Each structure stands twice: as structure tokens, then as C-alpha cells.
Coordinates of C-alpha atoms in Angstrom, one line a residue:
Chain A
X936 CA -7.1 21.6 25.3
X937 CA -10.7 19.8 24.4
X938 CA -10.7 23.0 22.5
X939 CA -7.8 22.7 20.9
X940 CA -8.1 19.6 19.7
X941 CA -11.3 20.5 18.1
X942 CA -9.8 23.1 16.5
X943 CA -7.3 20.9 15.0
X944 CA -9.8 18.4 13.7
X945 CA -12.1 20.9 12.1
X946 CA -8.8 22.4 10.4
X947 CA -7.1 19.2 9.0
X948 CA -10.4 18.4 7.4
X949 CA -10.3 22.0 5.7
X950 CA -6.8 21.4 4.2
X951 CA -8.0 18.0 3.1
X952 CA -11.0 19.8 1.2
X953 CA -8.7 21.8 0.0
X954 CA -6.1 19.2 -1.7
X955 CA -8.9 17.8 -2.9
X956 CA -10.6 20.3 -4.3
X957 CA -7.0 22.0 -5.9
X958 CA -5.5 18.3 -6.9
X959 CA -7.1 17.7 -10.2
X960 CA -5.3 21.3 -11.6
X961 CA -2.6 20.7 -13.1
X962 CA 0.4 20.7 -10.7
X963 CA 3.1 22.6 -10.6
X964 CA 5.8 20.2 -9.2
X965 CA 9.4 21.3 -8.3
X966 CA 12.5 18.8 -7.1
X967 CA 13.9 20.2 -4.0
X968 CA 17.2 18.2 -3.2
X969 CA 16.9 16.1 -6.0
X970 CA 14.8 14.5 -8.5
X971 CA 13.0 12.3 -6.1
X972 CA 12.9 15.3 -3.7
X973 CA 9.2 16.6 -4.8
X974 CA 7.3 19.5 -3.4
X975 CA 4.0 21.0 -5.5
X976 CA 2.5 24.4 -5.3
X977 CA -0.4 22.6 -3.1
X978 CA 2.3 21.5 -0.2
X979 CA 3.3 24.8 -0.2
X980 CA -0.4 26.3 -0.4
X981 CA -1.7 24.0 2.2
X982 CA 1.1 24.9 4.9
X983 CA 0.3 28.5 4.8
X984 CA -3.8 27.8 5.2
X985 CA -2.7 25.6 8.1
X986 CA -0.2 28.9 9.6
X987 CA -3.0 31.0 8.8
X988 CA -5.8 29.6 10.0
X989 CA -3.5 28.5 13.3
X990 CA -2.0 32.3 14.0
X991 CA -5.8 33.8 13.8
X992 CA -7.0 31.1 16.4
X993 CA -4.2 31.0 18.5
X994 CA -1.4 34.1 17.5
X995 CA 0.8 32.9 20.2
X996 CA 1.7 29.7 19.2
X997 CA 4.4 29.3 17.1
X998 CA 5.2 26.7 14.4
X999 CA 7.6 24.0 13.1
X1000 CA 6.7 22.7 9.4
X1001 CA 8.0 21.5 6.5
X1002 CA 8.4 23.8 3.7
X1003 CA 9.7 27.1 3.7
X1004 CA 12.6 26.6 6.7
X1005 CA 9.9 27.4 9.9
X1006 CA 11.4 25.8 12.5
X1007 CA 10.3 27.1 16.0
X1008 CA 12.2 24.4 18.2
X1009 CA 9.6 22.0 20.0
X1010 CA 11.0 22.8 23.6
X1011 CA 9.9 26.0 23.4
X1012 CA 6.1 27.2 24.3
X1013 CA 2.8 25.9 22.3
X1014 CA 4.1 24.8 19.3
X1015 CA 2.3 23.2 16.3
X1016 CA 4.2 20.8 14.2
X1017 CA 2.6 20.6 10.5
X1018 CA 3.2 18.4 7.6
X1019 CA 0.8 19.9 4.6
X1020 CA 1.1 17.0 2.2
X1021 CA 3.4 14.0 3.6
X1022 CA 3.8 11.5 0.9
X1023 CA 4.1 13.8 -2.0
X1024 CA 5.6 11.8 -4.5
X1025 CA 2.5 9.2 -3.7
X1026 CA 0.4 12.1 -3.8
X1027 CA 2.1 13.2 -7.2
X1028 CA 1.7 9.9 -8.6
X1029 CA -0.7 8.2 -7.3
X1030 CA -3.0 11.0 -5.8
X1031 CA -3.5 9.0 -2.9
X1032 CA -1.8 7.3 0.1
X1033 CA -0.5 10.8 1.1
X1034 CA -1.6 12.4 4.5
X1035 CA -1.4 16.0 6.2
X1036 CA -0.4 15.9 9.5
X1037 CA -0.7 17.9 12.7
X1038 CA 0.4 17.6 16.0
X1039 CA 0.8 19.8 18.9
X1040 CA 3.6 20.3 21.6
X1041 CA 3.6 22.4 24.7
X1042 CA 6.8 22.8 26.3
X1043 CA 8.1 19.9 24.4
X1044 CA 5.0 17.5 25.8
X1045 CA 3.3 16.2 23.0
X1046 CA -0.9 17.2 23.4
X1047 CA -2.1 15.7 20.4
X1048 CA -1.2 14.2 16.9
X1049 CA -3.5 13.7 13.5
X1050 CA -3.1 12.1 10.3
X1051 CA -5.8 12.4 8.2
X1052 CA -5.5 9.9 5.3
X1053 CA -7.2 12.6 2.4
X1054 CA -7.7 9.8 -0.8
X1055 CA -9.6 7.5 1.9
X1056 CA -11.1 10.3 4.3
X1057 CA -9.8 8.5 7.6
X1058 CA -8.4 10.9 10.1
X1059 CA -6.6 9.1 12.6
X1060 CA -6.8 11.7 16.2
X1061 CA -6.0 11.5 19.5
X1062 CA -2.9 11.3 21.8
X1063 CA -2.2 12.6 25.4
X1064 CA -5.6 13.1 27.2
X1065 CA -7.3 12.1 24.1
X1066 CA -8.0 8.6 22.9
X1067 CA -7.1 7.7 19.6
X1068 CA -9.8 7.4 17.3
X1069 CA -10.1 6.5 13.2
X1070 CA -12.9 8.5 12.3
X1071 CA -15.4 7.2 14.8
X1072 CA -13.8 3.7 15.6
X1073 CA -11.5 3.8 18.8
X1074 CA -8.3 2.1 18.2
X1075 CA -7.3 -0.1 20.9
X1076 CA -3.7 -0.7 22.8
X1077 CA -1.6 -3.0 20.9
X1078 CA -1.8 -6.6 21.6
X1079 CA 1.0 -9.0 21.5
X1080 CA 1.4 -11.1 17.7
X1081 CA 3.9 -13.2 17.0
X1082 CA 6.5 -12.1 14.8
X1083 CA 6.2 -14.9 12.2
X1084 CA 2.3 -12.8 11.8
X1085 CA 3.9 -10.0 11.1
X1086 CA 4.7 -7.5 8.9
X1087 CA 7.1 -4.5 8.8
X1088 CA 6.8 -1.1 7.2
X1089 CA 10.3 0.3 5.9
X1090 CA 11.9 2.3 3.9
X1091 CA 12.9 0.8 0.8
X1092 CA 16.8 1.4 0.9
X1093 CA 17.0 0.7 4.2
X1094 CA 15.5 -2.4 3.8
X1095 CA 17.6 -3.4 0.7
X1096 CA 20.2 -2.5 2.4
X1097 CA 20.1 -3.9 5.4
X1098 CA 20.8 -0.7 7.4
X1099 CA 21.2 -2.1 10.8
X1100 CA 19.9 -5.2 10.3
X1101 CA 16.3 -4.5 9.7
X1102 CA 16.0 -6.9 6.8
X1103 CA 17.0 -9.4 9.6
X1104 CA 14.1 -8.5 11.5
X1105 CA 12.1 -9.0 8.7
X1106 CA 13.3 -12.7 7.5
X1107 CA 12.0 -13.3 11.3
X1108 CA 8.3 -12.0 9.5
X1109 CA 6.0 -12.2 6.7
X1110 CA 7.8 -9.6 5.2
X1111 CA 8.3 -6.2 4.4
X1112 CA 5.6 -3.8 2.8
X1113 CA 7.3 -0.5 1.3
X1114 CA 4.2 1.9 1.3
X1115 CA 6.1 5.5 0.6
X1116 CA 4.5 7.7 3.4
X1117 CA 5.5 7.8 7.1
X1118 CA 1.8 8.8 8.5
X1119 CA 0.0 6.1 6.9
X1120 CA 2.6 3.5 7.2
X1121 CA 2.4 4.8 10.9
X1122 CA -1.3 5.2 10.9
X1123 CA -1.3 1.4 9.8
X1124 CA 1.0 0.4 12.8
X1125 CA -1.0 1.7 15.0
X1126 CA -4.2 0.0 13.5
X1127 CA -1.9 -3.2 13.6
X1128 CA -1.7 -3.7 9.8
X1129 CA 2.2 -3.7 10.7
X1130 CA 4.1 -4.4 13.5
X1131 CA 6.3 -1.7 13.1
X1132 CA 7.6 1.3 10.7
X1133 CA 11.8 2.2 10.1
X1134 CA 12.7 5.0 8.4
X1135 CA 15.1 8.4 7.9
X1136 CA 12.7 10.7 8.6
X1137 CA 12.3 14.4 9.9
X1138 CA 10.1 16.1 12.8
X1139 CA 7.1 16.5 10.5
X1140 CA 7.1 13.2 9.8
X1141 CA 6.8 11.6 13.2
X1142 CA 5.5 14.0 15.4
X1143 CA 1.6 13.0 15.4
X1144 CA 2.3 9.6 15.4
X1145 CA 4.8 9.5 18.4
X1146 CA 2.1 11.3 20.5
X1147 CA -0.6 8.9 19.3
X1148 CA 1.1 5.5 19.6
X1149 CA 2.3 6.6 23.2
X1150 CA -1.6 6.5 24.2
X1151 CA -1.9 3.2 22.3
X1152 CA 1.4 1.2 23.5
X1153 CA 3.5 1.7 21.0
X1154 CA 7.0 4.0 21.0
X1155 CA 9.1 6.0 18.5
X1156 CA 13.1 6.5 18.9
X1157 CA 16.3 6.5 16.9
X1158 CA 17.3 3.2 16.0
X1159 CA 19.7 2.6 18.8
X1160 CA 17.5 3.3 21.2
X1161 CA 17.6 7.0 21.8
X1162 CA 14.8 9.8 21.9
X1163 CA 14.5 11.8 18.2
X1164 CA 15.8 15.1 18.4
X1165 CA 12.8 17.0 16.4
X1166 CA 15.4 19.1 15.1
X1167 CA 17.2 16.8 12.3
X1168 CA 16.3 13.7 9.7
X1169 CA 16.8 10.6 12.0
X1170 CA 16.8 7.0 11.7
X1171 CA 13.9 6.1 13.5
X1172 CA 11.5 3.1 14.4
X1173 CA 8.2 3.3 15.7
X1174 CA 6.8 0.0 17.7
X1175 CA 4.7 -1.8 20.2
X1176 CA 7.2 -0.9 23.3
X1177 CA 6.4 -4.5 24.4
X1178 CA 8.2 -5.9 21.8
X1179 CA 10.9 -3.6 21.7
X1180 CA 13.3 -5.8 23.2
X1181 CA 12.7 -8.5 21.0
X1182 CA 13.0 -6.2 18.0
X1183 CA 16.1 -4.7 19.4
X1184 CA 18.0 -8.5 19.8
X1185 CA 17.9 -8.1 15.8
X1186 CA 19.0 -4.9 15.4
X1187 CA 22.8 -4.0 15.1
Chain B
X1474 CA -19.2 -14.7 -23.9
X1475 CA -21.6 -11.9 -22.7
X1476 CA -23.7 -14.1 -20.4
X1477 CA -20.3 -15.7 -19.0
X1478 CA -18.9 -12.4 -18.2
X1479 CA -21.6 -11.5 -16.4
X1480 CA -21.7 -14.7 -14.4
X1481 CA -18.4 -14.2 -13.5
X1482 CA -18.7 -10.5 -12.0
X1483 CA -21.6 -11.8 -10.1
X1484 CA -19.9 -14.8 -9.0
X1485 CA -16.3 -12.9 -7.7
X1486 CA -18.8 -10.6 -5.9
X1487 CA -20.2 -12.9 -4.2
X1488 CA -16.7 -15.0 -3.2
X1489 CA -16.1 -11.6 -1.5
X1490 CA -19.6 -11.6 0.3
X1491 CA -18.6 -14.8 1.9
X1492 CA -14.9 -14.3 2.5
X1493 CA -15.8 -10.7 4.7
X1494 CA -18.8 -12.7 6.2
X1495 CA -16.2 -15.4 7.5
X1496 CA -13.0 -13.6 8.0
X1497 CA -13.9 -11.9 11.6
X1498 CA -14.7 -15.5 12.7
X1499 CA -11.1 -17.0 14.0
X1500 CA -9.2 -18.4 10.6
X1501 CA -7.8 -21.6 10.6
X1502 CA -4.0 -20.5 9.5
X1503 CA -1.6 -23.6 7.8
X1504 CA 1.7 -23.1 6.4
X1505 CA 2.4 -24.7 3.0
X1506 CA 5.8 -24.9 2.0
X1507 CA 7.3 -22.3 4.8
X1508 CA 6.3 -20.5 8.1
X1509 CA 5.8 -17.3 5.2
X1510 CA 3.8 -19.6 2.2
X1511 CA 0.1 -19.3 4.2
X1512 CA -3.3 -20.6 3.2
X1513 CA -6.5 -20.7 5.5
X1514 CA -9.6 -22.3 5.4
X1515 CA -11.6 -19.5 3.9
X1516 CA -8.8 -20.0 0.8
X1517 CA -9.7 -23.4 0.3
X1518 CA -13.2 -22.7 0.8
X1519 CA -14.0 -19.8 -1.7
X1520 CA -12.0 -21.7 -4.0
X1521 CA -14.7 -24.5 -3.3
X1522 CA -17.2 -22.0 -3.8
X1523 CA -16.3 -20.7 -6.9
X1524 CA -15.7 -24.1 -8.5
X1525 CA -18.9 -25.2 -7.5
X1526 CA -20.7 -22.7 -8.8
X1527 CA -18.6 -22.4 -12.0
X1528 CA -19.4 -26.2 -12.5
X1529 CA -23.1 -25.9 -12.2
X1530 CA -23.3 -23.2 -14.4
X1531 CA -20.5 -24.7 -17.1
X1532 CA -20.6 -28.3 -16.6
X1533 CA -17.7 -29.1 -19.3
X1534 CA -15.7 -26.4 -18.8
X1535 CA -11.9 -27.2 -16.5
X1536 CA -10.3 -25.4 -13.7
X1537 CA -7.2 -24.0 -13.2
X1538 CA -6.5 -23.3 -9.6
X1539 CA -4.2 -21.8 -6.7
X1540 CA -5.1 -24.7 -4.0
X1541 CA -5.3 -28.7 -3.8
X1542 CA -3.1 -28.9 -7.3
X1543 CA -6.1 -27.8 -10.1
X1544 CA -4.3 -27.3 -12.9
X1545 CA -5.9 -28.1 -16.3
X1546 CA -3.5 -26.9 -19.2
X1547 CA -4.4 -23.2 -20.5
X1548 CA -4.6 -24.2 -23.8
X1549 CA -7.3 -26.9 -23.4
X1550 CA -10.4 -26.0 -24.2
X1551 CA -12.7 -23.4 -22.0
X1552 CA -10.7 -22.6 -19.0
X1553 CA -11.4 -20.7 -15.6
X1554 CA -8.2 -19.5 -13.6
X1555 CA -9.1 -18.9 -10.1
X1556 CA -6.8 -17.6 -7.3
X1557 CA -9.3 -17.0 -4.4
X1558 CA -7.5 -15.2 -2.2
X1559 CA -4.6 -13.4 -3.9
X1560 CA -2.2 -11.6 -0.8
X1561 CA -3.1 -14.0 1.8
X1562 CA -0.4 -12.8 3.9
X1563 CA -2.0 -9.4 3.8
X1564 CA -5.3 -11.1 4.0
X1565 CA -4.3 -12.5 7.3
X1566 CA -2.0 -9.8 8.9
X1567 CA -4.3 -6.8 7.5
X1568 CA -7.8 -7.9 6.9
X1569 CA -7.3 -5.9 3.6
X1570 CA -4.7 -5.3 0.5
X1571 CA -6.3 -9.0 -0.9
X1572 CA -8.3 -9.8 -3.8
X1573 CA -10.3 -12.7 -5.4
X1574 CA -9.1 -12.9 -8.9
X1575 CA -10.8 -15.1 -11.8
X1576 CA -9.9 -15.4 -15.4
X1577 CA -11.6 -16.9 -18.7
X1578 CA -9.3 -18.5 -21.6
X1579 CA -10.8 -20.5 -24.1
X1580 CA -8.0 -22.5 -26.0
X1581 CA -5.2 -20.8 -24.5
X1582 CA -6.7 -17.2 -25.7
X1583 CA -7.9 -14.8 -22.7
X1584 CA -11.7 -14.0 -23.0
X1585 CA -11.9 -11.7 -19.8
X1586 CA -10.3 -11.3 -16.2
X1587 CA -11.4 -9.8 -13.2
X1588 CA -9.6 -8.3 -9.6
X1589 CA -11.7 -8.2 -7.0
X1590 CA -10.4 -5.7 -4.0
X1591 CA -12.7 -7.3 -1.5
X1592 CA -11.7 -4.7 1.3
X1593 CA -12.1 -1.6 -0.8
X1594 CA -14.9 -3.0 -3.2
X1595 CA -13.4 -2.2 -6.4
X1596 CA -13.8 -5.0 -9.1
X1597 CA -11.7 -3.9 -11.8
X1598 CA -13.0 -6.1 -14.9
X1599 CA -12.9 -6.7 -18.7
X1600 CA -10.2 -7.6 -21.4
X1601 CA -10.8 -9.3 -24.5
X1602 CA -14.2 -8.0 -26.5
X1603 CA -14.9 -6.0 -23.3
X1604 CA -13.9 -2.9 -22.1
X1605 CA -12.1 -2.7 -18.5
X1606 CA -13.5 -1.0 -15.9
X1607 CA -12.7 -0.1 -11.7
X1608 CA -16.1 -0.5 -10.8
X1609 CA -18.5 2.0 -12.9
X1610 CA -15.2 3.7 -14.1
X1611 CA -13.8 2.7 -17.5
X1612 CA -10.2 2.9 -17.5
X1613 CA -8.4 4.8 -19.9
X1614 CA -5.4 3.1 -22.0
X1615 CA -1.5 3.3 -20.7
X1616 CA -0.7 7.5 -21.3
X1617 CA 3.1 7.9 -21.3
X1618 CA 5.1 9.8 -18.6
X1619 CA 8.4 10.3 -18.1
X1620 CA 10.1 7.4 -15.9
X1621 CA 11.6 10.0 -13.5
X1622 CA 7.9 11.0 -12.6
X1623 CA 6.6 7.4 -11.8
X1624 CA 6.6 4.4 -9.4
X1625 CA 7.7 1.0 -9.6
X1626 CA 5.7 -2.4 -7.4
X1627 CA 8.3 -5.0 -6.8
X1628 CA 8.9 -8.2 -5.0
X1629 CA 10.9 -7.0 -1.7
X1630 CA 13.8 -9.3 -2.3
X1631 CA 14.4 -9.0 -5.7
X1632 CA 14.3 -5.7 -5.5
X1633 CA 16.8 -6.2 -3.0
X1634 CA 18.8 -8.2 -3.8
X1635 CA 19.0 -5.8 -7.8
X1636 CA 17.8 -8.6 -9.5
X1637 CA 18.1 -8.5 -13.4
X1638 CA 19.0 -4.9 -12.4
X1639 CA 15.0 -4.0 -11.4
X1640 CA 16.7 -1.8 -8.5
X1641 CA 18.7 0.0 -11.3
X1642 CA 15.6 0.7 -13.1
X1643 CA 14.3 1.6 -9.8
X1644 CA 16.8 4.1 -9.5
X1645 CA 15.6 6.1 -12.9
X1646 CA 12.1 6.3 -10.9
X1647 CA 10.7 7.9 -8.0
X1648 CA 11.0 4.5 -6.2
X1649 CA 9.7 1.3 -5.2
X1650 CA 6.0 0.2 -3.7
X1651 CA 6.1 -3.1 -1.8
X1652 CA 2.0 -3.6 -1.2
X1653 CA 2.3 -8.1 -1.1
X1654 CA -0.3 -8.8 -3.7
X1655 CA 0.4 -9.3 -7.0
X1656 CA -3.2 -8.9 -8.3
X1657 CA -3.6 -5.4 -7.0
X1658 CA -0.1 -4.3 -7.4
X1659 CA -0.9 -4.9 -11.6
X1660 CA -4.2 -3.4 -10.8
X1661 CA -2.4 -0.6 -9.6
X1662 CA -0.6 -0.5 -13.1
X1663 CA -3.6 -0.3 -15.2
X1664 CA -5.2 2.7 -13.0
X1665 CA -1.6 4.7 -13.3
X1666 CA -0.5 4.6 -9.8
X1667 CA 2.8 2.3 -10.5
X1668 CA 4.4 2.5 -14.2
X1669 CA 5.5 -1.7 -14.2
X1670 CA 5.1 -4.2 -11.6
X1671 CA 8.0 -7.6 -10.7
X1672 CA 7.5 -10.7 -9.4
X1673 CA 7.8 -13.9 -8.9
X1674 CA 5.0 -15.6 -9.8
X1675 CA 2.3 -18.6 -10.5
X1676 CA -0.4 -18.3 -13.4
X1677 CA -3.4 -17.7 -11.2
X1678 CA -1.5 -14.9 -9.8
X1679 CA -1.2 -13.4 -13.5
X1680 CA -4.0 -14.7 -15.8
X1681 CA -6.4 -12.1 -14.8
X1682 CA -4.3 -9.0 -15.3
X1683 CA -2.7 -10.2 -18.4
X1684 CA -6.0 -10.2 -20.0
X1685 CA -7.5 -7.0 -19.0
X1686 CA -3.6 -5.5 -19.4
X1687 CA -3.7 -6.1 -22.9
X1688 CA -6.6 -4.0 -23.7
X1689 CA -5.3 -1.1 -21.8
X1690 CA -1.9 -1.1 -23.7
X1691 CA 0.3 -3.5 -21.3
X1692 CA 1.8 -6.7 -21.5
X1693 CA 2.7 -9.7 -19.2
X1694 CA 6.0 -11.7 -19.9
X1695 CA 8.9 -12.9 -18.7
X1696 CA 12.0 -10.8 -17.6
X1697 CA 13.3 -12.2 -20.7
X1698 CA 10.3 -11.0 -23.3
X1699 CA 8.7 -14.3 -23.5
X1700 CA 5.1 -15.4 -22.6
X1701 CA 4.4 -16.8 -19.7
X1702 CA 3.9 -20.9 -19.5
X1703 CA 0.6 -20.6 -17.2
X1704 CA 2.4 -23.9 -15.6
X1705 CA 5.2 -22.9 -13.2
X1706 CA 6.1 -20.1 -11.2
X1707 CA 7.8 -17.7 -13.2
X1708 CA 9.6 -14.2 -12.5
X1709 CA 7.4 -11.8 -14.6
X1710 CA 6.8 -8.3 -15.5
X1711 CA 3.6 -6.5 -16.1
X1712 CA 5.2 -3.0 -17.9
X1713 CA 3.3 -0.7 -20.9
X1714 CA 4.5 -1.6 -23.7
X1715 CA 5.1 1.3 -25.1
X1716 CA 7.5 1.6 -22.5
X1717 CA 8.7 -2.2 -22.7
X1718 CA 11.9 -1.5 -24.8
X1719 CA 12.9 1.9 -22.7
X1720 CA 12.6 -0.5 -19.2
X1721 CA 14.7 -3.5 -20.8
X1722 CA 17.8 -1.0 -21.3
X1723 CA 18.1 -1.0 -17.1
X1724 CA 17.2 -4.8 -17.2
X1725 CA 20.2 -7.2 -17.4

């Protein structure tokens, strides 16, 4: 596994290279769904050198990811779950505050998870036997705050919302910050620039984090409660299981 | 105007030396008019700092300030408009997303501004005679894009709550930013990553932006297309104006 996981870090640094080296093209940018819905030739180019590089290392495994409908479900065998480019409208407009993600399953048990912020070169690593590192600095478990020091991470229509009665939660807070990726936004839980993270989210999305925060204290579940199925987009929370009950008195 | 320029950008550098040499020592936290309005000691104290040394340098010249109720009028001779810590709820929740702003009016006319990102180390400065800058990298004027390709900052609840239809504009984009500090969120407009920033807020939190805005092709008024008073808190937007007239058909 120490393998592995070495393997892993030397490979989400490549892709980063090479977003950043491919990012100041011009883009070709498509909607999926709908307008909003954005995926770029460089999502779709960073996914396959992730699969390639992956099936020559390990031709085994099998894969779940995000573009092009690869789904190999998580119960089954080694299984790599990759997010190229998560935040591509940020990356799109902003080029920055995206992330690519990987993390890695066997049998459904989560081995590792990595979010490497590319604009900021911080990869965030670590999970299961691993601790969690940013770059070089070890991230620690989380430690209680009061709630009135708080702030939450959410998506923004379920904050305006108030789907479930997270805007609720937050009145109890300093307030909410909408930052438009799920890694970083979990990335910054987990360094306790938030408290916690809601969104409507898919597999992709969550998968490193939930295997990193588990190591650190933290826990990621549908909003009532329940494990994600890392087969479908979810409503999902990620936060410092001690305060889970607390947050849970304000949800619906 | 030269020499005070360059005064000032030593002078915000070094309010950002002393807030990161004193903000891993335990901050002394007070709330103002709510448990959510914050201010620390290290606010009131690099606000003393830059006073100080603004009032050594420039004995006749008059403050206009975020703490202890500094408020000479902006149209009253030569004018400094401090906000020392700008985001101090990210200041104290994050350690980051905070800046030290300063801005120089003489006679109610803007001579300069400057944002300093203290955590990042970007001083974004310039406005008036002088051109603006993100450290060593001059920043180009506002280049159109299409709405449906760009982001929006807002103020979390009156983006909420749709307020003067900002959430229907909103909807024409790719969505909404939350990031909790006005001075970086409209330094975020001048580098491209959000199209127009909203909020609700006091002239310190402005001053500085407006100035360097207008030389990049922005302005800074009132939901309603006026000028700001620099006296109250006001609900503000800081849009291209090339694009002003396109974003008031979604505004109510």
C-alpha cells in the first residue's frame, strides 16, 4: 500500500503539471447538462493520463471517474476513484481554486484520498494507514470550536434555500462561505478553515475526502444521516463527527 | 503624490509584518454590535499603527477609519482611509482570506488605494496617476465576456434572500462566490476571477477599490447608480462599467 500511495502522489502532481502546463491554450469548453454544466478538453485529457498511467501501473484495478460514464462500482476489487479537474467552472473562470482528486477503494474500504489544490500547489494526502499531510505539514484531528467561531461551507442554493435547514445552522455561525469546489471546500474543513461542507455532490466529489477526514475526526454522510451510496449525486455533509449531533439538532 | 505612494506600500507592508507576527499569539476576540460583528486587539492595534505612522510622516493630514469612530469627512482636505483588517471574521476563523486596506483622497478625489492580502502576499496597488498592479504584475483593464461565462461575489444573505434581484442576475451567470471580505472579493473583480461584486458596506470597506477600479474600467456605486456617501454603510456594487447597464436589466 506504501507503494501505492506513492504512486498516487507522484501521479496527481503529473496531472497538475499537466493542467498547468495545457491551461493557458485556449480552452475548448462544452456545457454538459446545461449552461452551468462545464467540462473542457483538459478534464477530459487529464482523466485519460490518470486511466493511463493507472492501468500500466496497476492493469487490474479498475476505475470510477467522472467524465466519459466509467463507473466500476466501489464494492467491487481495487478500485480508483478520479476527479481530473473538480471545480471546473472555478477553473474555467478563475483558473484557480479547482483541484484533481484521487482516492482509492479496495473492496469498498477506502485506502487513501488526495486533493491536490493545482493554482496553490498544496496536495492534501493521506487517509487509512496514512496520516494526512498538506504538503509537508501534518494536519491534526479536529478540535472542538464553538459554533458562534464558525464558519460553514455550502452550496449556494442550498444555502439560499434553506434545504433542510442549513441556513439555520449557519445563523447559529459566522456565516456561510460559498467557495464553488467540493475538494477544497473539503480540503479547508479538514484544515479547520470551516467547520463543515453541504452539498449535492457525486462519488468523485467526496471520495478522497471521506477517507481523509475519517483519519482526522471528521465524517461524510447524506444529510439525514445515512452512508453515501458512491453510485448517485447525494445531498451530503462532511463534519467533525463530534459535533454531529449538535449539527444534526438543526437540521430538518 | 509619488513619495506618498510609496510610503504607503511600505507602510500596508509593514501592518501585515506585524499582524502575521502577532496573530499566532492568542487574540483577544470582542463582539461589537452582535456575536457575528468581531474586532480583536491586533484590529485596533494595526489601526494604531498605521495612524501613527501616517501622522509622523503627514502631520496635517486626517484619518478616516474602521475602529474607535475616525471619521474625518472625504471631502476635507488630504485624507487617509484605513480598514486594518478587512474580513476579520475570516481573519479569526481562517488565519487567511483578510486584508489591510489603505486609501488616499485629497478633497474628496481618490489619489491611490491599496489591498493588501496579508496571507497570500499580494498587494494589489495604484489608481489615480498610477497604474495598478498585483504585486510586480500590472493588471490589464476590464476585457468583456459573456455573462453566462463569469462569476458573481455576493453578500450570503442578500444573495439570499434575491435582493434587488442580485440572485436573478446570478442566475444569467455561472454562480455565486461567498469568500467574507469585501476588499478581496473586489480585488478579485479587477484580476477577472468574479465579473461584479455586492454588498453591504462602510467606506473603508470600499475607498481603496473604488480608486484603483476606476483605472481598470470599473465603477463603485450604489445599487441605485449613485456614488457612494463615504459616511454610512451603504449596499454597493463594484461591476465594469461597460457591463453596468447590461447587469441593471436583472436589478430591480
Amino acid at each position: 500500500m506504501e507503494n501505492k500511495f506513492t504512486f498516487a502522489k507522484a501521479l496527481i502532481h503529473a496531472a497538475g503539471d499537466f493542467i498547468k502546463d495545457n491551461m493557458v491554450q485556449d480552452l475548448q469548453i462544452e456545457e454538459k447538462t446545461r449552461f452551468d454544466d462545464l467540462v473542457t478538453n483538459l478534464d477530459k485529457a487529464t482523466q485519460e493520463l490518470l486511466i493511463t498511467r493507472i492501468k500500466q501501473a496497476y492493469p487490474n484495478d479498475n476505475i470510477m471517474a467522472e467524465e466519459n460514464n466509467i463507473h466500476h462500482p466501489i464494492s467491487d476489487g481495487n478500485v480508483w476513484v478520479l476527479d481530473p479537474i473538480d471545480g471546473t467552472v472555478n477553473f474555467v473562470v478563475q483558473g484557480a481554486n479547482f483541484a484533481v482528486m484521487i482516492a482509492y477503494y479496495e473492496n469498498g474500504k477506502g485506502q487513501f484520498g488526495l486533493i491536490y489544490d493545482v493554482a496553490n500547489d498544496i496536495m492534501y494526502s493521506g487517509g487509512g494507514q496514512f496520516d494526512v499531510y498538506a504538503n509537508d505539514k501534518r494536519l491534526t484531528s479536529y478540535q472542538d470550536v464553538a459554533l458562534k467561531r464558525t464558519l460553514i461551507g455550502c452550496n449556494a442554493s442550498m444555502f439560499s434555500c434553506n434545504y433542510c435547514g442549513i441556513r439555520d445552522l449557519v445563523d447559529q455561525t459566522l456565516g456561510v462561505r460559498v467557495y464553488g469546489g467540493a475538494g477544497l471546500s473539503m480540503a479547508y474543513v479538514m484544515t479547520g478553515r470551516l467547520l463543515a461542507y453541504f452539498s449535492y455532490i457525486q462519488p468523485w466529489d467526496y471520495a478522497a475526502a471521506k477517507i481523509m477526514g475519517e483519519k482526522l475526526g471528521y465524517v461524510l454522510l447524506t444529510l439525514d444521516g445515512k452512508e453515501p451510496d458512491f453510485a448517485t449525486r447525494q445531498k451530503v455533509m462532511f463534519v467533525p463527527k463530534q459535533k454531529l449531533s449538535t449539527i444534526q439538532t438543526y437540521l430538518d
